[in-house]
């Protein structure tokens, strides 16, 4: 039971945090004055780049523990040759892809965006440089991909609950 709840709570923190970041934090940050945007954004990005890998790792690890130790499978034949196994393998691969996406693209893009001085050389009333706008758009796109991926994984988890 504890394994299940650690898996669920860490998944809620990972998925919920991603949704809050995408739909609330990024839009609010981009509406702030540039100096505040950068200062606050850097602080948030630094903390998120420690938080998300941790909760993603706990989610993944406890999902595996849940499957292997709590008895949701009786052997590899149940994982390979059944609809449940196909659903589980699809969820596993998608979860790993989401972890890589966050660790290799979303996280580094946010850190780079707030750390690169050349992106923040513009004054009041001036349009932000194209490089900054490209980073913001890339973060928005990556965030939407992550939200869609999370939605599919959650759907797959529901299917697994019903043995599919």
Coordinates of C-alpha atoms in Angstrom, one line a residue:
X1 CA 0.0 0.0 0.0
X2 CA 2.8 2.4 0.9
X3 CA 4.5 1.7 -2.5
X4 CA 1.3 2.5 -4.3
X5 CA 0.9 5.8 -2.5
X6 CA 4.5 6.9 -2.9
X7 CA 4.1 6.2 -6.6
X8 CA 0.8 8.1 -6.9
X9 CA 1.9 11.1 -4.8
X10 CA 5.2 11.5 -6.7
X11 CA 3.3 11.2 -10.0
X12 CA 0.9 13.9 -8.9
X13 CA 3.8 16.2 -7.9
X14 CA 5.5 15.5 -11.3
X15 CA 2.5 15.9 -13.5
X16 CA 0.8 18.6 -11.4
X17 CA 4.0 20.6 -11.2
X18 CA 4.4 20.4 -15.0
X19 CA 0.9 21.6 -15.6
X20 CA 1.3 24.4 -13.1
X21 CA 4.6 25.4 -14.6
X22 CA 3.1 25.4 -18.1
X23 CA -0.2 27.0 -17.6
X24 CA 0.5 29.4 -14.7
X25 CA 4.1 30.1 -14.0
X26 CA 5.5 30.6 -17.5
X27 CA 2.6 32.9 -18.6
X28 CA 2.9 35.0 -15.4
X29 CA 6.7 35.2 -15.8
X30 CA 6.5 36.4 -19.4
X31 CA 4.2 39.2 -18.3
X32 CA 6.6 40.6 -15.7
X33 CA 9.1 43.4 -16.4
X34 CA 12.3 41.8 -17.9
X35 CA 14.5 42.2 -14.8
X36 CA 11.9 40.6 -12.5
X37 CA 11.2 37.9 -15.1
X38 CA 14.8 36.9 -15.2
X39 CA 15.5 37.1 -11.5
X40 CA 12.3 35.1 -10.5
X41 CA 12.6 32.8 -13.5
X42 CA 16.2 31.8 -12.7
X43 CA 15.3 31.0 -9.1
X44 CA 12.3 28.9 -10.2
X45 CA 14.2 27.1 -13.0
X46 CA 17.1 26.3 -10.7
X47 CA 14.7 24.7 -8.1
X48 CA 12.6 22.9 -10.7
X49 CA 15.7 21.4 -12.2
X50 CA 16.3 19.6 -8.9
X51 CA 12.7 18.9 -8.1
X52 CA 11.4 17.4 -11.3
X53 CA 14.2 14.8 -11.8
X54 CA 13.7 13.7 -8.2
X55 CA 9.9 13.2 -8.4
X56 CA 10.2 11.7 -11.9
X57 CA 12.8 9.2 -10.6
X58 CA 10.7 8.3 -7.5
X59 CA 7.6 7.9 -9.7
X60 CA 9.4 5.6 -12.1
X61 CA 11.2 3.6 -9.4
X62 CA 8.1 3.0 -7.3
X63 CA 6.1 2.1 -10.4
X64 CA 8.6 -0.6 -11.1
X65 CA 8.6 -1.7 -7.5
X66 CA 4.8 -1.8 -7.5
X67 CA 4.8 -4.0 -10.6
X68 CA 7.5 -6.4 -9.6
X69 CA 7.2 -6.7 -5.8
X70 CA 3.5 -6.1 -5.1
X71 CA 2.4 -8.9 -7.4
X72 CA 0.8 -7.2 -10.4
X73 CA 2.6 -9.7 -12.6
X74 CA 3.4 -13.4 -12.4
X75 CA 6.3 -13.4 -14.8
X76 CA 7.6 -12.0 -18.1
X77 CA 5.0 -13.9 -20.1
X78 CA 2.3 -11.7 -18.5
X79 CA 4.2 -8.6 -19.5
X80 CA 5.1 -9.6 -23.0
X81 CA 2.1 -11.7 -24.2
X82 CA -1.0 -9.9 -22.8
X83 CA -2.9 -6.7 -23.3
X84 CA -1.9 -5.6 -19.8
X85 CA 1.7 -6.2 -20.6
X86 CA 1.5 -4.2 -23.8
X87 CA -0.2 -1.3 -22.0
X88 CA 2.5 -1.5 -19.2
X89 CA 5.3 -1.5 -21.7
X90 CA 3.8 1.4 -23.6
X91 CA 3.5 3.4 -20.4
X92 CA 7.0 2.5 -19.4
X93 CA 8.5 3.7 -22.7
X94 CA 6.4 6.9 -22.7
X95 CA 7.4 7.6 -19.1
X96 CA 11.1 7.2 -20.0
X97 CA 10.7 9.5 -23.0
X98 CA 9.1 12.1 -20.8
X99 CA 11.9 11.8 -18.3
X100 CA 14.5 12.3 -21.1
X101 CA 12.5 15.2 -22.6
X102 CA 12.5 17.0 -19.2
X103 CA 16.1 16.2 -18.3
X104 CA 17.7 16.8 -21.7
X105 CA 15.5 19.6 -23.2
X106 CA 12.9 21.3 -21.0
X107 CA 15.2 21.7 -17.9
X108 CA 18.3 22.8 -19.8
X109 CA 16.3 25.2 -22.0
X110 CA 14.8 27.0 -18.9
X111 CA 18.3 27.2 -17.2
X112 CA 19.9 28.5 -20.4
X113 CA 17.1 31.0 -21.1
X114 CA 17.5 32.7 -17.7
X115 CA 21.3 32.4 -17.6
X116 CA 22.3 33.7 -21.0
X117 CA 23.0 37.5 -20.7
X118 CA 22.7 38.0 -24.4
X119 CA 19.0 37.1 -24.3
X120 CA 18.3 39.8 -21.8
X121 CA 19.9 42.9 -23.5
X122 CA 16.9 45.1 -24.1
X123 CA 15.5 48.1 -22.4
X124 CA 12.1 49.2 -21.3
X125 CA 9.7 49.5 -24.3
X126 CA 12.0 47.5 -26.6
X127 CA 10.9 44.2 -28.0
X128 CA 12.7 41.2 -26.5
X129 CA 15.4 39.7 -28.7
X130 CA 14.5 37.0 -31.1
X131 CA 16.6 34.5 -29.1
X132 CA 14.6 35.1 -25.9
X133 CA 11.3 34.7 -27.7
X134 CA 12.6 31.5 -29.4
X135 CA 13.4 30.1 -25.9
X136 CA 10.0 31.0 -24.6
X137 CA 8.3 29.4 -27.5
X138 CA 10.4 26.3 -27.2
X139 CA 9.5 26.0 -23.5
X140 CA 5.8 26.4 -24.3
X141 CA 6.1 23.7 -27.0
X142 CA 8.0 21.3 -24.8
X143 CA 5.5 21.9 -22.0
X144 CA 2.5 21.1 -24.2
X145 CA 4.3 17.9 -25.4
X146 CA 4.9 16.9 -21.8
X147 CA 1.2 17.6 -20.8
X148 CA 0.0 15.5 -23.7
X149 CA 2.4 12.7 -22.8
X150 CA 1.3 12.8 -19.1
X151 CA -2.3 12.6 -20.3
X152 CA -1.6 9.5 -22.3
X153 CA 0.4 7.8 -19.4
X154 CA -2.5 8.6 -17.0
X155 CA -4.9 7.0 -19.5
X156 CA -2.7 3.9 -19.8
X157 CA -2.6 3.7 -16.0
X158 CA -6.4 3.7 -15.9
X159 CA -6.5 0.9 -18.5
X160 CA -4.0 -1.1 -16.4
X161 CA -6.3 -0.7 -13.4
X162 CA -8.9 -2.6 -15.4
X163 CA -6.4 -5.2 -16.5
X164 CA -5.8 -4.0 -20.0

